[in-house]
PDB file of C-alpha atoms in Angstrom:
ATOM      1  CA  MET A   1      14.677 -12.266 -32.636  1.00 66.00           C
ATOM      2  CA  MET A   2      16.472 -13.493 -29.422  1.00 66.00           C
ATOM      3  CA  ILE A   3      19.140 -10.748 -29.839  1.00 72.00           C
ATOM      4  CA  GLN A   4      16.514  -8.021 -30.190  1.00 69.00           C
ATOM      5  CA  ASN A   5      14.684  -9.223 -27.158  1.00 67.00           C
ATOM      6  CA  LEU A   6      17.854  -9.271 -25.151  1.00 71.00           C
ATOM      7  CA  HIS A   7      18.597  -5.779 -26.274  1.00 69.00           C
ATOM      8  CA  THR A   8      15.094  -4.575 -25.377  1.00 83.00           C
ATOM      9  CA  LEU A   9      15.495  -6.191 -21.873  1.00 84.00           C
ATOM     10  CA  GLU A  10      18.896  -4.449 -21.410  1.00 84.00           C
ATOM     11  CA  VAL A  11      17.394  -1.248 -22.307  1.00 89.00           C
ATOM     12  CA  TYR A  12      14.691  -1.730 -19.856  1.00 90.00           C
ATOM     13  CA  ARG A  13      17.177  -2.598 -17.075  1.00 90.00           C
ATOM     14  CA  GLN A  14      19.108   0.578 -17.831  1.00 93.00           C
ATOM     15  CA  LYS A  15      15.990   2.809 -17.885  1.00 92.00           C
ATOM     16  CA  ARG A  16      14.766   1.201 -14.723  1.00 92.00           C
ATOM     17  CA  LEU A  17      18.130   1.940 -12.948  1.00 92.00           C
ATOM     18  CA  SER A  18      18.102   5.420 -14.273  1.00 94.00           C
ATOM     19  CA  TYR A  19      14.789   6.151 -12.729  1.00 95.00           C
ATOM     20  CA  PHE A  20      15.879   5.035  -9.239  1.00 94.00           C
ATOM     21  CA  GLN A  21      19.073   7.023  -9.690  1.00 93.00           C
ATOM     22  CA  TRP A  22      17.032  10.079 -10.664  1.00 94.00           C
ATOM     23  CA  ARG A  23      14.677   9.419  -7.689  1.00 93.00           C
ATOM     24  CA  THR A  24      17.346   9.909  -5.185  1.00 89.00           C
ATOM     25  CA  GLN A  25      18.714  13.064  -6.828  1.00 92.00           C
ATOM     26  CA  SER A  26      15.459  14.742  -7.926  1.00 94.00           C
ATOM     27  CA  THR A  27      14.024  18.026  -6.527  1.00 95.00           C
ATOM     28  CA  THR A  28      11.669  18.157  -3.649  1.00 96.00           C
ATOM     29  CA  PHE A  29       8.834  19.376  -6.086  1.00 96.00           C
ATOM     30  CA  ALA A  30       9.297  16.332  -8.226  1.00 96.00           C
ATOM     31  CA  LYS A  31       9.060  14.006  -5.138  1.00 97.00           C
ATOM     32  CA  ILE A  32       6.038  15.874  -3.970  1.00 97.00           C
ATOM     33  CA  ALA A  33       4.420  15.455  -7.430  1.00 98.00           C
ATOM     34  CA  LEU A  34       5.149  11.847  -7.315  1.00 97.00           C
ATOM     35  CA  ALA A  35       3.904  11.408  -3.871  1.00 98.00           C
ATOM     36  CA  VAL A  36       0.633  13.138  -4.730  1.00 98.00           C
ATOM     37  CA  SER A  37       0.307  11.125  -7.956  1.00 98.00           C
ATOM     38  CA  LEU A  38       0.603   7.855  -6.013  1.00 98.00           C
ATOM     39  CA  ALA A  39      -1.893   8.980  -3.303  1.00 98.00           C
ATOM     40  CA  CYS A  40      -4.336   9.605  -6.229  1.00 98.00           C
ATOM     41  CA  LEU A  41      -3.540   6.239  -7.710  1.00 97.00           C
ATOM     42  CA  THR A  42      -4.273   4.663  -4.212  1.00 97.00           C
ATOM     43  CA  GLY A  43      -7.617   6.614  -4.152  1.00 96.00           C
ATOM     44  CA  LEU A  44      -8.602   5.310  -7.529  1.00 96.00           C
ATOM     45  CA  LEU A  45      -7.760   1.743  -6.515  1.00 95.00           C
ATOM     46  CA  ALA A  46      -9.789   2.157  -3.330  1.00 94.00           C
ATOM     47  CA  GLN A  47     -12.879   2.479  -5.424  1.00 94.00           C
ATOM     48  CA  VAL A  48     -12.381  -1.168  -6.656  1.00 92.00           C
ATOM     49  CA  LYS A  49     -14.284  -2.670  -3.869  1.00 88.00           C
ATOM     50  CA  ILE A  50     -16.590  -5.394  -2.769  1.00 88.00           C
ATOM     51  CA  TYR A  51     -18.859  -5.103   0.236  1.00 87.00           C
ATOM     52  CA  LEU A  52     -19.471  -8.255   2.256  1.00 85.00           C
ATOM     53  CA  PRO A  53     -22.890  -8.798   4.105  1.00 86.00           C
ATOM     54  CA  PHE A  54     -21.384  -9.628   7.390  1.00 84.00           C
ATOM     55  CA  THR A  55     -18.755  -6.835   7.882  1.00 86.00           C
ATOM     56  CA  PRO A  56     -18.481  -3.020   7.423  1.00 85.00           C
ATOM     57  CA  VAL A  57     -15.009  -3.427   5.993  1.00 87.00           C
ATOM     58  CA  PRO A  58     -14.910  -3.862   2.153  1.00 86.00           C
ATOM     59  CA  LEU A  59     -12.514  -5.694  -0.032  1.00 87.00           C
ATOM     60  CA  VAL A  60     -10.365  -3.112  -1.725  1.00 90.00           C
ATOM     61  CA  ALA A  61      -7.528  -2.828  -4.201  1.00 92.00           C
ATOM     62  CA  SER A  62      -5.898   0.132  -2.576  1.00 94.00           C
ATOM     63  CA  GLN A  63      -3.041  -2.162  -1.239  1.00 93.00           C
ATOM     64  CA  ILE A  64      -1.592  -2.327  -4.767  1.00 94.00           C
ATOM     65  CA  GLY A  65      -1.188   1.479  -4.596  1.00 96.00           C
ATOM     66  CA  VAL A  66       0.514   1.241  -1.229  1.00 97.00           C
ATOM     67  CA  ILE A  67       3.028  -1.290  -2.634  1.00 96.00           C
ATOM     68  CA  LEU A  68       3.766   0.818  -5.675  1.00 96.00           C
ATOM     69  CA  ALA A  69       4.240   4.009  -3.621  1.00 97.00           C
ATOM     70  CA  ALA A  70       6.808   2.192  -1.397  1.00 97.00           C
ATOM     71  CA  VAL A  71       8.583   0.634  -4.437  1.00 96.00           C
ATOM     72  CA  LEU A  72       8.660   3.773  -6.586  1.00 96.00           C
ATOM     73  CA  LEU A  73       9.171   6.418  -3.973  1.00 97.00           C
ATOM     74  CA  GLY A  74      11.181   4.585  -1.178  1.00 96.00           C
ATOM     75  CA  ARG A  75      10.693   4.679   2.461  1.00 97.00           C
ATOM     76  CA  LYS A  76      10.290   8.465   3.168  1.00 97.00           C
ATOM     77  CA  TRP A  77       8.353   9.536   0.140  1.00 98.00           C
ATOM     78  CA  GLY A  78       6.217   6.375   0.017  1.00 98.00           C
ATOM     79  CA  GLY A  79       5.314   7.089   3.675  1.00 98.00           C
ATOM     80  CA  ILE A  80       4.632  10.693   2.760  1.00 98.00           C
ATOM     81  CA  SER A  81       2.545   9.647  -0.298  1.00 98.00           C
ATOM     82  CA  MET A  82       0.218   7.462   2.070  1.00 98.00           C
ATOM     83  CA  ALA A  83       0.096  10.226   4.653  1.00 98.00           C
ATOM     84  CA  ILE A  84      -1.174  12.544   1.914  1.00 98.00           C
ATOM     85  CA  TYR A  85      -3.779   9.886   1.161  1.00 98.00           C
ATOM     86  CA  ALA A  86      -4.764   9.614   4.709  1.00 96.00           C
ATOM     87  CA  VAL A  87      -4.850  13.370   5.613  1.00 96.00           C
ATOM     88  CA  GLY A  88      -6.353  14.344   2.274  1.00 96.00           C
ATOM     89  CA  GLY A  89      -9.256  11.925   2.876  1.00 95.00           C
ATOM     90  CA  LEU A  90      -9.787  13.093   6.381  1.00 94.00           C
ATOM     91  CA  ALA A  91      -9.695  16.691   4.960  1.00 94.00           C
ATOM     92  CA  GLY A  92     -12.504  15.930   2.607  1.00 94.00           C
ATOM     93  CA  ILE A  93     -11.086  14.538  -0.468  1.00 95.00           C
ATOM     94  CA  PRO A  94     -13.557  11.650  -1.441  1.00 93.00           C
ATOM     95  CA  TRP A  95     -10.878   9.053  -2.376  1.00 94.00           C
ATOM     96  CA  PHE A  96     -11.533   6.483   0.426  1.00 92.00           C
ATOM     97  CA  ALA A  97     -13.534   3.284  -0.524  1.00 88.00           C
ATOM     98  CA  GLY A  98     -16.980   4.419  -1.693  1.00 87.00           C
ATOM     99  CA  PHE A  99     -15.798   7.973  -2.591  1.00 90.00           C
ATOM    100  CA  LYS A 100     -15.921   8.742   1.158  1.00 89.00           C
ATOM    101  CA  GLY A 101     -13.867  11.347   2.931  1.00 90.00           C
ATOM    102  CA  GLY A 102     -13.980  14.025   5.827  1.00 90.00           C
ATOM    103  CA  ALA A 103     -15.076  13.638   9.340  1.00 82.00           C
ATOM    104  CA  ALA A 104     -17.426  10.753   8.524  1.00 81.00           C
ATOM    105  CA  ALA A 105     -14.293   8.541   7.434  1.00 83.00           C
ATOM    106  CA  LEU A 106     -12.644   9.451  10.774  1.00 80.00           C
ATOM    107  CA  ALA A 107     -15.512   8.114  12.670  1.00 82.00           C
ATOM    108  CA  GLY A 108     -15.879   5.099  10.517  1.00 86.00           C
ATOM    109  CA  PRO A 109     -14.758   1.439  11.107  1.00 90.00           C
ATOM    110  CA  THR A 110     -11.906   1.462   8.495  1.00 90.00           C
ATOM    111  CA  ILE A 111      -9.794   4.462   9.275  1.00 92.00           C
ATOM    112  CA  GLY A 112      -7.097   2.421  11.105  1.00 95.00           C
ATOM    113  CA  TYR A 113      -6.384   0.401   7.847  1.00 96.00           C
ATOM    114  CA  VAL A 114      -5.619   3.712   6.032  1.00 95.00           C
ATOM    115  CA  PHE A 115      -3.135   4.671   8.712  1.00 96.00           C
ATOM    116  CA  GLY A 116      -1.738   1.124   8.348  1.00 98.00           C
ATOM    117  CA  PHE A 117      -0.918   1.941   4.779  1.00 98.00           C
ATOM    118  CA  ILE A 118       1.438   4.592   6.096  1.00 98.00           C
ATOM    119  CA  LEU A 119       3.278   1.812   8.194  1.00 98.00           C
ATOM    120  CA  ALA A 120       3.257  -0.579   5.314  1.00 98.00           C
ATOM    121  CA  ALA A 121       4.735   1.961   2.837  1.00 98.00           C
ATOM    122  CA  LEU A 122       7.457   3.009   5.369  1.00 98.00           C
ATOM    123  CA  PHE A 123       8.395  -0.681   5.929  1.00 98.00           C
ATOM    124  CA  ILE A 124       8.424  -1.951   2.399  1.00 98.00           C
ATOM    125  CA  GLY A 125      10.222   1.190   0.984  1.00 97.00           C
ATOM    126  CA  GLY A 126      12.815   0.913   3.749  1.00 97.00           C
ATOM    127  CA  MET A 127      13.420  -2.901   3.379  1.00 97.00           C
ATOM    128  CA  ILE A 128      13.723  -2.549  -0.419  1.00 95.00           C
ATOM    129  CA  ASP A 129      15.941   0.394  -0.341  1.00 93.00           C
ATOM    130  CA  SER A 130      18.342  -0.785   2.490  1.00 92.00           C
ATOM    131  CA  ARG A 131      19.573  -4.113   1.048  1.00 90.00           C
ATOM    132  CA  THR A 132      19.806  -5.355  -2.438  1.00 91.00           C
ATOM    133  CA  GLN A 133      19.237  -8.970  -0.996  1.00 92.00           C
ATOM    134  CA  ASN A 134      15.688  -7.852  -0.091  1.00 93.00           C
ATOM    135  CA  ARG A 135      14.819  -7.205  -3.710  1.00 94.00           C
ATOM    136  CA  LYS A 136      15.117 -10.929  -4.571  1.00 93.00           C
ATOM    137  CA  ALA A 137      11.721 -12.559  -5.232  1.00 91.00           C
ATOM    138  CA  LEU A 138      11.338 -14.643  -1.890  1.00 94.00           C
ATOM    139  CA  PRO A 139      12.468 -11.888   0.537  1.00 95.00           C
ATOM    140  CA  LEU A 140      10.510  -9.274  -1.313  1.00 95.00           C
ATOM    141  CA  THR A 141       7.363 -11.343  -1.291  1.00 95.00           C
ATOM    142  CA  GLY A 142       7.874 -11.996   2.493  1.00 96.00           C
ATOM    143  CA  ILE A 143       8.307  -8.374   3.180  1.00 97.00           C
ATOM    144  CA  ILE A 144       5.226  -7.366   1.399  1.00 97.00           C
ATOM    145  CA  LEU A 145       3.057 -10.137   3.006  1.00 96.00           C
ATOM    146  CA  PHE A 146       4.269  -9.056   6.415  1.00 97.00           C
ATOM    147  CA  ALA A 147       3.371  -5.365   5.666  1.00 97.00           C
ATOM    148  CA  GLN A 148      -0.103  -6.345   4.245  1.00 96.00           C
ATOM    149  CA  LEU A 149      -1.131  -8.813   6.778  1.00 96.00           C
ATOM    150  CA  VAL A 150       0.478  -7.366   9.945  1.00 97.00           C
ATOM    151  CA  LEU A 151       1.146  -3.706   9.600  1.00 98.00           C
ATOM    152  CA  VAL A 152      -2.014  -2.807   7.881  1.00 97.00           C
ATOM    153  CA  TYR A 153      -4.214  -4.966   9.910  1.00 97.00           C
ATOM    154  CA  VAL A 154      -2.951  -4.197  13.510  1.00 97.00           C
ATOM    155  CA  PRO A 155      -4.190  -0.528  13.472  1.00 97.00           C
ATOM    156  CA  GLY A 156      -7.157  -1.564  11.339  1.00 97.00           C
ATOM    157  CA  LEU A 157      -8.442  -4.173  13.834  1.00 97.00           C
ATOM    158  CA  ILE A 158      -7.876  -1.692  16.622  1.00 97.00           C
ATOM    159  CA  SER A 159     -10.061   1.016  14.769  1.00 96.00           C
ATOM    160  CA  LEU A 160     -12.662  -1.586  13.955  1.00 96.00           C
ATOM    161  CA  ALA A 161     -12.957  -2.592  17.653  1.00 96.00           C
ATOM    162  CA  ILE A 162     -13.108   0.966  18.820  1.00 96.00           C
ATOM    163  CA  TRP A 163     -15.917   1.702  16.223  1.00 95.00           C
ATOM    164  CA  LEU A 164     -17.928  -1.438  17.400  1.00 95.00           C
ATOM    165  CA  TRP A 165     -17.579  -0.437  20.946  1.00 95.00           C
ATOM    166  CA  SER A 166     -18.661   3.253  20.152  1.00 93.00           C
ATOM    167  CA  THR A 167     -21.696   2.008  18.357  1.00 91.00           C
ATOM    168  CA  GLY A 168     -22.751  -0.240  21.178  1.00 91.00           C
ATOM    169  CA  GLN A 169     -21.958  -3.486  19.628  1.00 93.00           C
ATOM    170  CA  THR A 170     -20.420  -6.436  21.433  1.00 90.00           C
ATOM    171  CA  VAL A 171     -16.561  -6.484  21.067  1.00 93.00           C
ATOM    172  CA  THR A 172     -14.820  -9.820  21.118  1.00 94.00           C
ATOM    173  CA  LEU A 173     -11.374 -10.813  19.658  1.00 95.00           C
ATOM    174  CA  ALA A 174     -12.955 -13.600  17.520  1.00 95.00           C
ATOM    175  CA  GLY A 175     -15.718 -11.215  16.360  1.00 94.00           C
ATOM    176  CA  VAL A 176     -13.149  -8.471  15.423  1.00 96.00           C
ATOM    177  CA  LEU A 177     -10.997 -10.978  13.643  1.00 96.00           C
ATOM    178  CA  PHE A 178     -13.951 -12.427  11.689  1.00 94.00           C
ATOM    179  CA  MET A 179     -15.178  -8.997  10.629  1.00 94.00           C
ATOM    180  CA  GLY A 180     -11.947  -7.439   9.835  1.00 94.00           C
ATOM    181  CA  TYR A 181      -9.195  -9.869   9.154  1.00 96.00           C
ATOM    182  CA  ILE A 182     -10.089 -13.583   8.299  1.00 95.00           C
ATOM    183  CA  PRO A 183     -12.340 -12.913   5.348  1.00 93.00           C
ATOM    184  CA  PHE A 184      -9.687 -10.872   3.655  1.00 93.00           C
ATOM    185  CA  ILE A 185      -6.610 -12.948   3.983  1.00 94.00           C
ATOM    186  CA  VAL A 186      -6.838 -14.869   0.759  1.00 93.00           C
ATOM    187  CA  GLY A 187      -7.490 -11.824  -1.236  1.00 91.00           C
ATOM    188  CA  ASP A 188      -4.606  -9.930   0.504  1.00 93.00           C
ATOM    189  CA  ILE A 189      -2.124 -12.702  -0.178  1.00 94.00           C
ATOM    190  CA  LEU A 190      -3.120 -12.641  -3.828  1.00 93.00           C
ATOM    191  CA  LYS A 191      -2.844  -8.863  -3.908  1.00 91.00           C
ATOM    192  CA  SER A 192       0.641  -9.125  -2.259  1.00 92.00           C
ATOM    193  CA  LEU A 193       1.782 -11.659  -4.697  1.00 93.00           C
ATOM    194  CA  VAL A 194       0.719  -9.388  -7.522  1.00 93.00           C
ATOM    195  CA  GLY A 195       2.390  -6.529  -5.967  1.00 92.00           C
ATOM    196  CA  ALA A 196       5.490  -8.444  -5.244  1.00 93.00           C
ATOM    197  CA  ALA A 197       5.643  -9.559  -8.953  1.00 94.00           C
ATOM    198  CA  ALA A 198       5.282  -5.824 -10.010  1.00 94.00           C
ATOM    199  CA  ALA A 199       7.985  -4.812  -7.454  1.00 94.00           C
ATOM    200  CA  LYS A 200      10.441  -7.428  -8.676  1.00 93.00           C
ATOM    201  CA  ALA A 201       9.988  -6.229 -12.275  1.00 93.00           C
ATOM    202  CA  ILE A 202      10.365  -2.615 -11.252  1.00 94.00           C
ATOM    203  CA  VAL A 203      13.185  -2.568  -8.644  1.00 94.00           C
ATOM    204  CA  PRO A 204      16.660  -3.032  -9.944  1.00 92.00           C
ATOM    205  CA  MET A 205      19.138  -5.262  -8.295  1.00 88.00           C
ATOM    206  CA  GLU A 206      21.882  -2.691  -8.591  1.00 88.00           C
ATOM    207  CA  LYS A 207      22.620  -0.169  -5.959  1.00 85.00           C
ATOM    208  CA  TYR A 208      21.074   3.248  -6.497  1.00 84.00           C
TER     209      TYR A 208
END
């Protein structure tokens, strides 16, 4: 039984490495197809949401899609995938949280978070692909936490502040943080840990 399990694990490692080697050599069409697929997955995950009574920003699961896009596609195509998600939503595809899309989403309080997804995917994908050391559990978790808690939230909080100002509401740093950051920290840490565990299982330690 142990020998069989070891064999299965070795086969998985080989298949995993083969995918990443194929990814770097695949056609542009294949990369576009993967990027669109991960954008669609992010849109599906965005519908897993919880609205809180004191903020227009919902709790969503779309960050898992961001992490998977970065891990599976790398820096360039992970970023492109999230750009497809952002631009597609603004063009009218209803895959933002609550099946929203179009001009209404651009004028809403959460569009900055969507553009933060692009920054997060670029950063995570670049850090994972650039050094094998970054694929170890601790560095990988730190990379994903930084991307989720900083790179997503900086543009998100800016867009939230602009939306509050444009709707005639009082804008204070404490108020913006309470509405758009503090309530989500614990949940995003948990999502980041789940994403880091998935990334650790997916990404090979070998060079590709």
